[in-house]
mmCIF file of C-alpha atoms in Angstrom:
data_model
loop_
_atom_site.group_PDB
_atom_site.id
_atom_site.type_symbol
_atom_site.label_atom_id
_atom_site.label_comp_id
_atom_site.label_asym_id
_atom_site.label_seq_id
_atom_site.Cartn_x
_atom_site.Cartn_y
_atom_site.Cartn_z
ATOM 1 C CA GLU A 707 1.154 6.458 16.890
ATOM 2 C CA MET A 708 3.780 5.346 14.427
ATOM 3 C CA VAL A 709 4.962 8.087 12.078
ATOM 4 C CA MET A 710 7.115 7.498 9.011
ATOM 5 C CA THR A 711 9.027 10.532 7.763
ATOM 6 C CA GLN A 712 10.634 10.589 4.332
ATOM 7 C CA SER A 713 13.288 12.994 3.129
ATOM 8 C CA PRO A 714 13.798 14.906 1.028
ATOM 9 C CA ALA A 715 10.307 15.718 -0.247
ATOM 10 C CA THR A 716 11.735 16.221 -3.730
ATOM 11 C CA LEU A 717 15.001 15.056 -5.237
ATOM 12 C CA SER A 718 16.120 16.678 -8.493
ATOM 13 C CA LEU A 719 18.645 14.565 -10.359
ATOM 14 C CA SER A 720 19.809 13.755 -13.868
ATOM 15 C CA PRO A 721 19.711 10.342 -15.554
ATOM 16 C CA GLY A 722 22.823 8.382 -14.677
ATOM 17 C CA GLU A 723 23.127 9.921 -11.218
ATOM 18 C CA ARG A 724 22.730 8.124 -7.900
ATOM 19 C CA ALA A 725 19.582 8.676 -5.834
ATOM 20 C CA THR A 726 19.511 8.279 -2.063
ATOM 21 C CA LEU A 727 16.127 8.428 -0.343
ATOM 22 C CA SER A 728 15.618 8.318 3.414
ATOM 23 C CA CYS A 729 12.829 7.025 5.621
ATOM 24 C CA ARG A 730 12.755 7.454 9.378
ATOM 25 C CA ALA A 731 10.389 5.701 11.784
ATOM 26 C CA SER A 732 9.242 7.327 15.025
ATOM 27 C CA GLN A 733 9.953 4.039 16.794
ATOM 28 C CA SER A 734 11.794 0.894 15.823
ATOM 29 C CA VAL A 735 10.245 -1.203 13.062
ATOM 30 C CA SER A 736 13.072 -3.753 13.055
ATOM 31 C CA SER A 737 13.495 -4.724 9.370
ATOM 32 C CA ASN A 738 9.754 -4.664 8.663
ATOM 33 C CA LEU A 739 9.910 -1.976 6.021
ATOM 34 C CA ALA A 740 8.899 -1.880 2.366
ATOM 35 C CA TRP A 741 9.522 0.575 -0.461
ATOM 36 C CA TYR A 742 7.176 1.322 -3.354
ATOM 37 C CA GLN A 743 7.436 3.248 -6.600
ATOM 38 C CA GLN A 744 4.405 5.059 -8.015
ATOM 39 C CA LYS A 745 4.077 6.745 -11.387
ATOM 40 C CA PRO A 746 1.232 9.129 -12.269
ATOM 41 C CA GLY A 747 -2.069 7.358 -12.831
ATOM 42 C CA GLN A 748 -0.680 3.980 -11.786
ATOM 43 C CA ALA A 749 -0.925 1.773 -8.733
ATOM 44 C CA PRO A 750 2.176 1.561 -6.560
ATOM 45 C CA ARG A 751 4.753 -1.108 -7.347
ATOM 46 C CA LEU A 752 6.558 -3.013 -4.610
ATOM 47 C CA LEU A 753 10.332 -2.581 -4.873
ATOM 48 C CA ILE A 754 11.780 -3.749 -1.563
ATOM 49 C CA TYR A 755 10.507 -5.620 1.492
ATOM 50 C CA GLY A 756 12.273 -6.748 4.629
ATOM 51 C CA ALA A 757 14.209 -3.467 4.332
ATOM 52 C CA SER A 758 16.638 -4.926 1.786
ATOM 53 C CA ILE A 759 15.020 -7.746 -0.224
ATOM 54 C CA ARG A 760 14.205 -6.872 -3.802
ATOM 55 C CA ALA A 761 10.752 -7.924 -4.948
ATOM 56 C CA THR A 762 10.306 -10.148 -7.967
ATOM 57 C CA GLY A 763 11.483 -8.536 -11.187
ATOM 58 C CA ILE A 764 13.008 -5.440 -9.582
ATOM 59 C CA PRO A 765 16.312 -4.377 -11.188
ATOM 60 C CA ALA A 766 19.514 -4.642 -9.188
ATOM 61 C CA ARG A 767 20.057 -0.868 -9.360
ATOM 62 C CA PHE A 768 17.444 -0.612 -6.590
ATOM 63 C CA SER A 769 18.757 -1.438 -3.129
ATOM 64 C CA GLY A 770 17.475 -0.964 0.391
ATOM 65 C CA SER A 771 19.302 -0.781 3.683
ATOM 66 C CA GLY A 772 18.776 0.021 7.337
ATOM 67 C CA SER A 773 17.016 -1.338 10.380
ATOM 68 C CA GLY A 774 15.376 -0.003 13.487
ATOM 69 C CA THR A 775 14.411 3.592 12.706
ATOM 70 C CA GLU A 776 16.630 4.629 9.791
ATOM 71 C CA PHE A 777 16.259 3.305 6.260
ATOM 72 C CA THR A 778 17.618 4.156 2.845
ATOM 73 C CA LEU A 779 16.530 3.373 -0.698
ATOM 74 C CA THR A 780 19.319 3.776 -3.229
ATOM 75 C CA ILE A 781 18.971 3.850 -6.991
ATOM 76 C CA SER A 782 22.530 3.381 -8.198
ATOM 77 C CA ILE A 783 22.190 4.736 -11.728
ATOM 78 C CA LEU A 784 18.968 6.585 -12.467
ATOM 79 C CA GLN A 785 17.180 5.541 -15.619
ATOM 80 C CA SER A 786 14.501 7.644 -17.306
ATOM 81 C CA GLU A 787 11.800 5.248 -16.080
ATOM 82 C CA ASP A 788 12.854 5.728 -12.427
ATOM 83 C CA PHE A 789 11.514 9.267 -12.150
ATOM 84 C CA ALA A 790 8.506 8.754 -9.916
ATOM 85 C CA VAL A 791 7.302 9.055 -6.317
ATOM 86 C CA TYR A 792 8.674 6.623 -3.752
ATOM 87 C CA TYR A 793 6.988 5.581 -0.514
ATOM 88 C CA CYS A 794 8.179 3.631 2.487
ATOM 89 C CA GLN A 795 5.773 1.532 4.568
ATOM 90 C CA GLN A 796 6.226 -0.067 7.981
ATOM 91 C CA TYR A 797 4.574 -3.370 8.845
ATOM 92 C CA ASN A 798 5.929 -3.835 12.336
ATOM 93 C CA ASN A 799 3.470 -1.857 14.453
ATOM 94 C CA TRP A 800 0.607 -4.367 14.555
ATOM 95 C CA PRO A 801 -2.238 -4.041 13.678
ATOM 96 C CA ARG A 802 -1.868 -0.734 11.809
ATOM 97 C CA TRP A 803 0.529 -0.215 8.937
ATOM 98 C CA THR A 804 1.830 3.231 8.021
ATOM 99 C CA PHE A 805 3.190 4.838 4.879
ATOM 100 C CA GLY A 806 5.604 7.718 4.648
ATOM 101 C CA GLN A 807 4.488 10.868 2.841
ATOM 102 C CA GLY A 808 6.629 10.127 -0.217
ATOM 103 C CA THR A 809 9.712 11.424 -2.028
ATOM 104 C CA LYS A 810 9.385 12.654 -5.585
ATOM 105 C CA VAL A 811 12.399 11.962 -7.792
ATOM 106 C CA GLU A 812 12.266 14.449 -10.645
ATOM 107 C CA ILE A 813 14.423 15.187 -13.644
ATOM 108 C CA LYS A 814 16.848 18.044 -13.074
ATOM 109 C CA GLU B 646 -1.370 -13.890 -13.301
ATOM 110 C CA VAL B 647 -2.714 -12.153 -10.219
ATOM 111 C CA GLN B 648 -5.492 -9.683 -10.984
ATOM 112 C CA LEU B 649 -7.415 -7.387 -8.667
ATOM 113 C CA VAL B 650 -10.206 -5.318 -10.183
ATOM 114 C CA GLU B 651 -12.082 -2.712 -8.162
ATOM 115 C CA SER B 652 -15.550 -1.468 -9.005
ATOM 116 C CA GLY B 653 -18.379 0.527 -7.458
ATOM 117 C CA GLY B 654 -16.777 3.922 -7.155
ATOM 118 C CA GLY B 655 -18.439 7.219 -7.937
ATOM 119 C CA SER B 656 -19.759 10.414 -6.408
ATOM 120 C CA VAL B 657 -21.750 10.588 -3.192
ATOM 121 C CA ASN B 658 -22.984 13.324 -0.879
ATOM 122 C CA PRO B 659 -21.462 13.766 2.570
ATOM 123 C CA GLY B 660 -23.168 11.415 5.003
ATOM 124 C CA GLY B 661 -23.945 8.960 2.227
ATOM 125 C CA SER B 662 -22.870 5.377 1.641
ATOM 126 C CA LEU B 663 -21.068 3.467 -1.067
ATOM 127 C CA ARG B 664 -19.888 -0.118 -1.505
ATOM 128 C CA LEU B 665 -16.734 -1.012 -3.372
ATOM 129 C CA SER B 666 -15.938 -4.458 -4.724
ATOM 130 C CA CYS B 667 -12.601 -6.034 -5.593
ATOM 131 C CA ALA B 668 -12.699 -9.105 -7.832
ATOM 132 C CA ALA B 669 -9.646 -11.314 -7.435
ATOM 133 C CA SER B 670 -8.170 -13.941 -9.716
ATOM 134 C CA GLY B 671 -4.907 -15.757 -10.344
ATOM 135 C CA PHE B 672 -4.269 -16.786 -6.755
ATOM 136 C CA THR B 673 -5.933 -18.657 -3.909
ATOM 137 C CA PHE B 674 -8.190 -15.887 -2.623
ATOM 138 C CA THR B 675 -9.455 -18.044 0.233
ATOM 139 C CA ASN B 676 -5.985 -18.094 1.764
ATOM 140 C CA ALA B 677 -5.185 -14.408 1.318
ATOM 141 C CA TRP B 678 -5.452 -11.610 3.822
ATOM 142 C CA MET B 679 -6.713 -8.631 1.849
ATOM 143 C CA SER B 680 -6.154 -4.937 2.422
ATOM 144 C CA TRP B 681 -7.454 -1.568 1.307
ATOM 145 C CA VAL B 682 -5.178 1.426 0.718
ATOM 146 C CA ARG B 683 -6.392 4.855 -0.376
ATOM 147 C CA GLN B 684 -4.842 7.958 -1.877
ATOM 148 C CA ALA B 685 -6.460 11.377 -1.705
ATOM 149 C CA PRO B 686 -5.968 13.546 -4.823
ATOM 150 C CA GLY B 687 -2.363 14.722 -4.997
ATOM 151 C CA LYS B 688 -1.539 13.107 -1.656
ATOM 152 C CA GLY B 689 0.293 10.052 -0.370
ATOM 153 C CA LEU B 690 -0.800 6.520 0.375
ATOM 154 C CA GLU B 691 -2.913 5.730 3.440
ATOM 155 C CA TRP B 692 -3.510 2.236 4.791
ATOM 156 C CA VAL B 693 -7.240 1.780 5.389
ATOM 157 C CA GLY B 694 -7.302 -1.704 6.876
ATOM 158 C CA ARG B 695 -7.366 -5.460 6.331
ATOM 159 C CA ILE B 696 -9.513 -8.550 6.522
ATOM 160 C CA LYS B 697 -7.933 -11.859 7.365
ATOM 161 C CA SER B 698 -8.712 -15.139 5.677
ATOM 162 C CA LYS B 699 -11.594 -17.104 7.156
ATOM 163 C CA SER B 700 -9.191 -19.834 8.223
ATOM 164 C CA ASP B 701 -7.415 -17.170 10.300
ATOM 165 C CA GLY B 702 -10.683 -15.953 11.781
ATOM 166 C CA GLY B 703 -11.829 -13.503 9.108
ATOM 167 C CA THR B 704 -11.312 -10.618 11.516
ATOM 168 C CA THR B 705 -10.769 -7.033 10.473
ATOM 169 C CA ASP B 706 -8.530 -4.119 11.444
ATOM 170 C CA TYR B 707 -9.212 -0.510 10.524
ATOM 171 C CA ALA B 708 -7.253 2.718 10.445
ATOM 172 C CA ALA B 709 -8.444 5.218 13.023
ATOM 173 C CA PRO B 710 -10.036 7.700 10.537
ATOM 174 C CA VAL B 711 -12.428 5.056 9.172
ATOM 175 C CA ASN B 712 -13.025 2.887 12.235
ATOM 176 C CA GLY B 713 -16.749 2.587 12.925
ATOM 177 C CA ARG B 714 -17.748 3.882 9.472
ATOM 178 C CA PHE B 715 -16.128 1.395 7.077
ATOM 179 C CA THR B 716 -16.690 -2.363 7.031
ATOM 180 C CA PHE B 717 -14.701 -4.983 5.157
ATOM 181 C CA SER B 718 -16.197 -8.295 4.105
ATOM 182 C CA ARG B 719 -15.351 -11.086 1.713
ATOM 183 C CA ASP B 720 -17.198 -13.706 -0.300
ATOM 184 C CA ASP B 721 -14.736 -16.489 -0.924
ATOM 185 C CA SER B 722 -17.215 -18.304 -3.201
ATOM 186 C CA LYS B 723 -17.020 -15.304 -5.540
ATOM 187 C CA ASN B 724 -13.356 -14.432 -4.927
ATOM 188 C CA THR B 725 -14.523 -10.942 -4.069
ATOM 189 C CA LEU B 726 -13.594 -8.415 -1.392
ATOM 190 C CA TYR B 727 -15.988 -5.659 -0.316
ATOM 191 C CA LEU B 728 -15.630 -2.261 1.334
ATOM 192 C CA GLN B 729 -18.837 -0.812 2.731
ATOM 193 C CA MET B 730 -18.396 2.902 3.413
ATOM 194 C CA ASN B 731 -20.991 4.698 5.533
ATOM 195 C CA SER B 732 -21.241 8.222 6.939
ATOM 196 C CA LEU B 733 -18.871 9.400 4.239
ATOM 197 C CA LYS B 734 -16.947 12.628 4.732
ATOM 198 C CA THR B 735 -15.330 14.928 2.197
ATOM 199 C CA GLU B 736 -11.944 13.791 3.482
ATOM 200 C CA ASP B 737 -12.767 10.245 2.325
ATOM 201 C CA THR B 738 -12.403 11.444 -1.269
ATOM 202 C CA ALA B 739 -9.640 9.275 -2.712
ATOM 203 C CA VAL B 740 -8.639 6.540 -5.088
ATOM 204 C CA TYR B 741 -9.193 3.258 -3.271
ATOM 205 C CA TYR B 742 -6.947 0.288 -3.986
ATOM 206 C CA CYS B 743 -7.383 -3.300 -2.903
ATOM 207 C CA ALA B 744 -4.060 -4.984 -2.333
ATOM 208 C CA THR B 745 -2.433 -8.121 -1.034
ATOM 209 C CA GLY B 746 0.957 -9.702 -0.729
ATOM 210 C CA GLY B 747 3.474 -11.432 1.450
ATOM 211 C CA PRO B 748 4.842 -12.876 3.419
ATOM 212 C CA GLU B 749 3.736 -16.168 1.952
ATOM 213 C CA GLN B 750 3.614 -19.119 4.299
ATOM 214 C CA THR B 751 2.003 -22.483 3.518
ATOM 215 C CA SER B 752 0.217 -20.952 0.500
ATOM 216 C CA SER B 753 -1.248 -18.120 2.560
ATOM 217 C CA TRP B 754 -0.587 -14.437 1.967
ATOM 218 C CA TYR B 755 -0.544 -12.216 5.035
ATOM 219 C CA SER B 756 -0.713 -8.759 3.450
ATOM 220 C CA TRP B 757 2.138 -7.286 5.460
ATOM 221 C CA TYR B 758 3.520 -5.643 2.322
ATOM 222 C CA PHE B 759 1.719 -5.272 -0.986
ATOM 223 C CA GLU B 760 3.029 -6.963 -4.099
ATOM 224 C CA HIS B 761 -0.342 -7.014 -5.854
ATOM 225 C CA TRP B 762 -2.599 -4.002 -6.363
ATOM 226 C CA GLY B 763 -5.807 -3.275 -8.193
ATOM 227 C CA GLN B 764 -5.978 -0.407 -10.664
ATOM 228 C CA GLY B 765 -7.770 1.762 -8.114
ATOM 229 C CA ILE B 766 -11.250 3.277 -8.105
ATOM 230 C CA LEU B 767 -12.156 6.897 -7.416
ATOM 231 C CA VAL B 768 -14.603 7.823 -4.680
ATOM 232 C CA THR B 769 -15.665 11.460 -4.546
ATOM 233 C CA VAL B 770 -17.553 12.775 -1.533
ATOM 234 C CA SER B 771 -18.952 16.199 -2.297
ATOM 235 C CA SER B 772 -22.160 18.167 -2.070
#
C-alpha cells in the first residue's frame, strides 16, 4: 500500500518568510505528484502537478521539486493568503491514488 | 467556466443508503474521467475512486474502505455523476467532493490530478 508522509505537520512562519514543505512516498512515484492548497470551508486548489509544473493561474512564488520518493513544495515569499493546509497526492500507483495527511502553514 | 455542483447529502443512520449527484458544466463531460474525494471532519483528503468515460469503458475503481459498498455511475445525457452509498458506517461521515482534471489528451480528461472540484457536500452517518 502506497503511503504519502508529509512533514512537518505544522509550520509556523511570518509573512515574507520562505516555506519549505516535504512529502515522502513509501515507494517511487516518479514525477507523478501533485500539490494542493486548502483553506477552511473551501475545496482544495491544485497548485502543482508533474512534481514541478504550476497549474493555471498559480503564482510563481509556488514551486515544486523532487522525483522518486522525495518531494518539496516551496513558497518563496509567504503572503497572507498563503496560510492554509497543503496536501500532496500521488498518481503513479495505479489504480489507487493517495493523499498525504497535510501540512498546515500558520501565522507565527 | 467549469462547474461541478454536488447535491443529495444529509444525515443517515448506520447501515443506511444515500445517493449523491454531481452536475457538471463548462466542459465535455462525456470525455472526462470523474473522481470522488472525501474529507472527514477535521481530517485530510481521501481518494474514494473514479469512473472512466464510456469511450474508455466506463469502468470504476474504488478505494479499499468503500469497495463493495459504494457504486459510481454517470448519465452523460444529463452531464451528471452519481455516487450510490450503501451499508454506510459512521466512518463514512465526511464532505464529499466530485473532481476531475488532467492530463488532457485529445480533449479527454483522465483525472490523474484534480484541477476542478465541486463545493463539496456533507454526509453524516450517525444514530
